[in-house]
Amino acid sequence: MQQISNHIFCDDSIASLELETRLMTNQYYDYPYLIIKDFFSKSTCYDISEYAYNTSEGEKAKVKTRVLGSIVNPSVDESIRKTVIHKLSDLHVRMYDENFKSFQPLIERFFSVALTTSTALQALEYTKGSFYIKHADDSNELVDADGKTVGFIQVAPMRKLTTVLFTTSHKMHSSEDYSFSGGELIFNYLFDVNGKQIKLYPRAGDMVVFPSNPIYSHEVLHVENGYRLTLVQWHNAIID
């Protein structure tokens, strides 16, 4: 295991891979990802969740693949990803954009980058039985005949940073109408000092920011009950 921050270690096999984009945080930080508390107030989170649940018409999320060196059109594959994408109201998007601008200097300092362009904001809904298997946001994983990871091939090089804002809480923190059990966010190759895999149990209003490269491969565990809604973006950046 390789230590990548004061409290977090990375699996040797992944830490040693040659990656096309290898953005990392300062190794003297406590954690190699950033958690922003209260990006939105509880009432705003509730309003957004209410809108997605009752008003917005969603569509099944797709995944990108690469075949013979070419990226093919994204398609629905519910063995990989079972979730629904919603569109937010114009008001909620404007509120998000305004808040993001206020936190952008913090994000840029933490990761030593200058953010440039960003994808459109996605509202991702996970209900009972929804999940997303292990994946890296900028790459597809390559495995051998035994299922062992042997490398990654980049399919979305413009993705340098990932931001995930939760508008609902894990039930260990809240039993409100819009909360969920299961559905934890796991970083597959990151571990604490006791060798325990990093697993996040978010509160509504928490934003998690992390590099999009394979070191930060992650998954969403099956939702057992409730309603899990996240606002997700991917950001290009000039890396210092």
Coordinates of C-alpha atoms in Angstrom, one line a residue:
M1 CA 0.0 0.0 0.0
Q2 CA 1.2 3.5 -0.8
Q3 CA 0.4 6.4 1.4
I4 CA -1.1 9.2 -0.6
S5 CA -2.3 11.5 2.3
N6 CA -1.9 11.6 6.1
H7 CA -4.8 9.2 6.6
I8 CA -5.3 7.4 3.3
F9 CA -3.4 4.7 1.4
C10 CA -3.7 3.4 -2.2
D11 CA -3.5 -0.1 -3.5
D12 CA 0.0 -0.7 -4.9
S13 CA -1.2 -2.2 -8.1
I14 CA -3.1 0.9 -9.0
A15 CA -0.8 3.5 -7.6
S16 CA 2.1 2.2 -9.8
L17 CA 0.1 2.2 -13.1
E18 CA 1.1 4.6 -15.8
L19 CA -1.9 6.8 -16.3
E20 CA -2.6 9.4 -19.0
T21 CA -3.8 11.9 -16.4
R22 CA -2.4 11.5 -12.9
L23 CA -3.8 14.4 -10.9
M24 CA -3.3 13.9 -7.2
T25 CA -3.6 16.1 -4.1
N26 CA -0.8 17.2 -1.8
Q27 CA 0.4 14.1 0.0
Y28 CA 0.5 16.1 3.3
Y29 CA -3.3 16.7 3.3
D30 CA -5.3 14.6 5.7
Y31 CA -7.5 13.3 2.8
P32 CA -6.9 13.0 -0.9
Y33 CA -10.4 14.3 -1.7
L34 CA -12.3 17.4 -0.7
I35 CA -15.7 17.4 1.1
I36 CA -17.5 20.7 1.1
K37 CA -20.2 20.9 3.8
D38 CA -23.4 22.8 3.3
F39 CA -23.0 23.6 -0.4
F40 CA -26.8 23.9 -0.3
S41 CA -29.0 24.4 2.7
K42 CA -31.3 21.6 3.8
S43 CA -34.3 23.4 2.6
T44 CA -32.8 23.9 -0.9
C45 CA -31.8 20.2 -1.0
Y46 CA -35.3 19.2 -0.1
D47 CA -36.8 21.5 -2.9
I48 CA -34.4 20.0 -5.5
S49 CA -35.2 16.4 -4.4
E50 CA -38.9 17.2 -4.4
Y51 CA -38.7 18.6 -7.9
A52 CA -36.8 15.6 -9.3
Y53 CA -39.1 13.1 -7.6
N54 CA -42.4 14.7 -8.5
T55 CA -41.9 16.9 -11.5
S56 CA -38.9 16.0 -13.7
E57 CA -39.2 13.2 -16.2
G58 CA -36.0 11.1 -16.1
E59 CA -34.2 8.9 -18.6
K60 CA -32.0 5.8 -18.0
A61 CA -28.3 6.7 -17.6
K62 CA -25.9 5.4 -20.2
V63 CA -22.2 4.4 -20.1
K64 CA -19.3 5.0 -22.5
T65 CA -17.3 2.2 -24.0
R66 CA -14.3 1.9 -26.3
V67 CA -14.1 -0.7 -29.1
L68 CA -10.9 -1.2 -31.3
G69 CA -9.6 2.2 -30.2
S70 CA -12.7 4.1 -31.0
I71 CA -15.2 5.5 -28.5
V72 CA -18.7 4.2 -29.4
N73 CA -21.9 6.0 -28.6
P74 CA -23.0 5.7 -25.0
S75 CA -25.7 3.1 -24.4
V76 CA -27.8 1.8 -21.5
D77 CA -26.3 -1.2 -19.7
E78 CA -28.1 -1.9 -16.5
S79 CA -25.6 -4.6 -15.6
I80 CA -23.1 -1.7 -15.1
R81 CA -25.2 1.2 -14.1
K82 CA -28.8 1.3 -13.0
T83 CA -29.8 4.9 -12.4
V84 CA -31.9 7.7 -13.9
I85 CA -30.9 11.1 -15.1
H86 CA -33.2 14.1 -14.4
K87 CA -33.2 17.6 -15.6
L88 CA -33.4 20.3 -12.9
S89 CA -35.4 23.5 -13.1
D90 CA -33.6 26.6 -14.5
L91 CA -33.8 28.2 -11.1
H92 CA -32.0 25.3 -9.4
V93 CA -29.3 25.2 -12.1
R94 CA -28.7 29.0 -11.6
M95 CA -28.5 28.5 -7.8
Y96 CA -26.0 25.7 -8.3
D97 CA -23.8 27.7 -10.7
E98 CA -23.7 30.7 -8.3
N99 CA -22.8 28.6 -5.4
F100 CA -20.2 26.7 -7.4
K101 CA -18.5 29.9 -8.3
S102 CA -18.1 30.8 -4.6
F103 CA -16.4 27.4 -3.9
Q104 CA -14.3 27.3 -7.0
P105 CA -11.3 29.1 -5.5
L106 CA -11.3 26.5 -2.7
I107 CA -11.4 23.6 -5.1
E108 CA -8.6 25.1 -7.3
R109 CA -6.3 25.6 -4.3
F110 CA -6.9 22.2 -2.9
F111 CA -6.1 20.4 -6.2
S112 CA -3.6 23.0 -7.5
V113 CA -5.6 23.4 -10.8
A114 CA -7.3 26.1 -12.8
L115 CA -10.8 24.9 -13.7
T116 CA -11.7 25.7 -17.3
T117 CA -14.9 24.0 -18.8
S118 CA -17.5 21.8 -17.2
T119 CA -20.2 19.4 -18.3
A120 CA -23.8 20.2 -18.0
L121 CA -25.1 19.4 -14.5
Q122 CA -26.7 15.9 -14.1
A123 CA -29.2 15.0 -11.4
L124 CA -28.7 11.3 -10.8
E125 CA -31.5 9.4 -9.1
Y126 CA -31.0 6.1 -7.3
T127 CA -34.0 4.2 -6.0
K128 CA -34.3 0.7 -4.5
G129 CA -32.1 -1.7 -6.4
S130 CA -30.1 1.1 -8.2
F131 CA -26.3 0.9 -8.3
Y132 CA -23.2 1.8 -10.3
I133 CA -20.4 -0.7 -10.4
K134 CA -16.7 0.2 -10.0
H135 CA -15.5 2.7 -12.6
A136 CA -13.2 5.6 -13.2
D137 CA -14.8 8.7 -14.6
D138 CA -12.2 9.3 -17.3
S139 CA -11.3 5.8 -18.3
N140 CA -12.4 2.2 -19.0
E141 CA -10.9 -0.6 -17.0
L142 CA -8.9 -3.3 -18.7
V143 CA -9.0 -6.8 -17.2
D144 CA -7.4 -10.1 -18.0
A145 CA -9.0 -13.5 -18.4
D146 CA -8.9 -14.0 -14.6
G147 CA -10.7 -10.7 -14.0
K148 CA -7.6 -8.9 -12.7
T149 CA -7.1 -5.3 -13.5
V150 CA -4.2 -4.8 -15.9
G151 CA -4.7 -1.1 -16.9
F152 CA -7.0 1.6 -18.0
I153 CA -7.8 3.2 -21.3
Q154 CA -8.8 6.9 -21.3
V155 CA -12.2 7.6 -22.9
A156 CA -13.0 11.1 -21.5
P157 CA -9.7 13.0 -21.2
M158 CA -11.5 16.3 -20.6
R159 CA -12.6 15.0 -17.2
K160 CA -9.9 16.1 -14.7
L161 CA -12.1 16.6 -11.6
T162 CA -15.4 15.1 -10.5
T163 CA -17.9 16.9 -8.2
V164 CA -20.8 15.0 -6.5
L165 CA -23.3 17.0 -4.5
F166 CA -25.8 15.0 -2.4
T167 CA -29.3 16.5 -2.0
T168 CA -30.5 13.5 0.1
S169 CA -28.9 12.0 3.3
H170 CA -27.8 8.5 4.1
K171 CA -30.2 7.2 6.8
M172 CA -27.4 6.9 9.4
H173 CA -27.6 10.7 9.5
S174 CA -31.3 11.3 8.8
S175 CA -34.7 9.6 8.5
E176 CA -36.3 12.4 6.5
D177 CA -38.6 11.7 3.5
Y178 CA -35.7 12.0 1.1
S179 CA -33.0 9.8 2.6
F180 CA -31.7 6.3 1.7
S181 CA -30.0 3.2 3.0
G182 CA -27.3 1.3 1.1
G183 CA -26.1 3.4 -1.8
E184 CA -22.8 4.3 -0.1
L185 CA -20.0 5.8 -2.2
I186 CA -16.9 3.6 -2.1
F187 CA -13.4 4.4 -3.4
N188 CA -12.3 1.0 -4.5
Y189 CA -8.5 1.5 -4.2
L190 CA -8.3 3.8 -1.2
F191 CA -8.0 2.6 2.4
D192 CA -7.6 4.0 5.9
V193 CA -4.7 3.2 8.2
N194 CA -6.4 0.0 9.3
G195 CA -6.7 -1.3 5.8
K196 CA -10.5 -0.6 5.6
Q197 CA -11.9 0.5 2.2
I198 CA -13.0 4.2 2.1
K199 CA -16.8 4.4 2.2
L200 CA -18.8 7.6 2.5
Y201 CA -22.1 8.1 4.2
P202 CA -23.1 11.6 3.0
R203 CA -25.5 14.2 4.4
A204 CA -27.7 16.3 2.2
G205 CA -25.7 19.4 1.2
D206 CA -22.3 17.6 1.1
M207 CA -20.2 18.0 -2.0
V208 CA -17.4 15.5 -2.6
V209 CA -14.7 16.6 -5.0
F210 CA -12.0 14.2 -6.4
P211 CA -9.8 13.6 -9.4
S212 CA -11.5 11.7 -12.2
N213 CA -8.6 9.3 -12.9
P214 CA -8.5 5.6 -12.1
I215 CA -6.8 6.0 -8.7
Y216 CA -10.1 7.3 -7.6
S217 CA -12.2 4.5 -9.1
H218 CA -15.4 4.3 -7.2
E219 CA -18.8 2.7 -7.1
V220 CA -22.3 3.2 -5.7
L221 CA -23.5 0.2 -3.7
H222 CA -27.1 -1.1 -4.3
V223 CA -29.7 1.2 -2.7
E224 CA -31.6 -0.8 -0.2
N225 CA -34.4 1.7 0.4
G226 CA -35.3 5.3 0.0
Y227 CA -34.2 8.0 -2.5
R228 CA -30.7 8.9 -3.4
L229 CA -30.2 12.0 -5.5
T230 CA -26.9 13.6 -6.5
L231 CA -25.9 16.5 -8.7
V232 CA -22.8 15.5 -10.7
Q233 CA -20.4 17.4 -12.9
W234 CA -17.1 16.7 -14.5
H235 CA -14.5 19.5 -15.0
N236 CA -11.6 20.1 -17.3
A237 CA -8.7 21.9 -15.8
I238 CA -5.2 23.3 -16.3
I239 CA -3.0 21.2 -14.0
D240 CA -0.2 22.9 -12.2

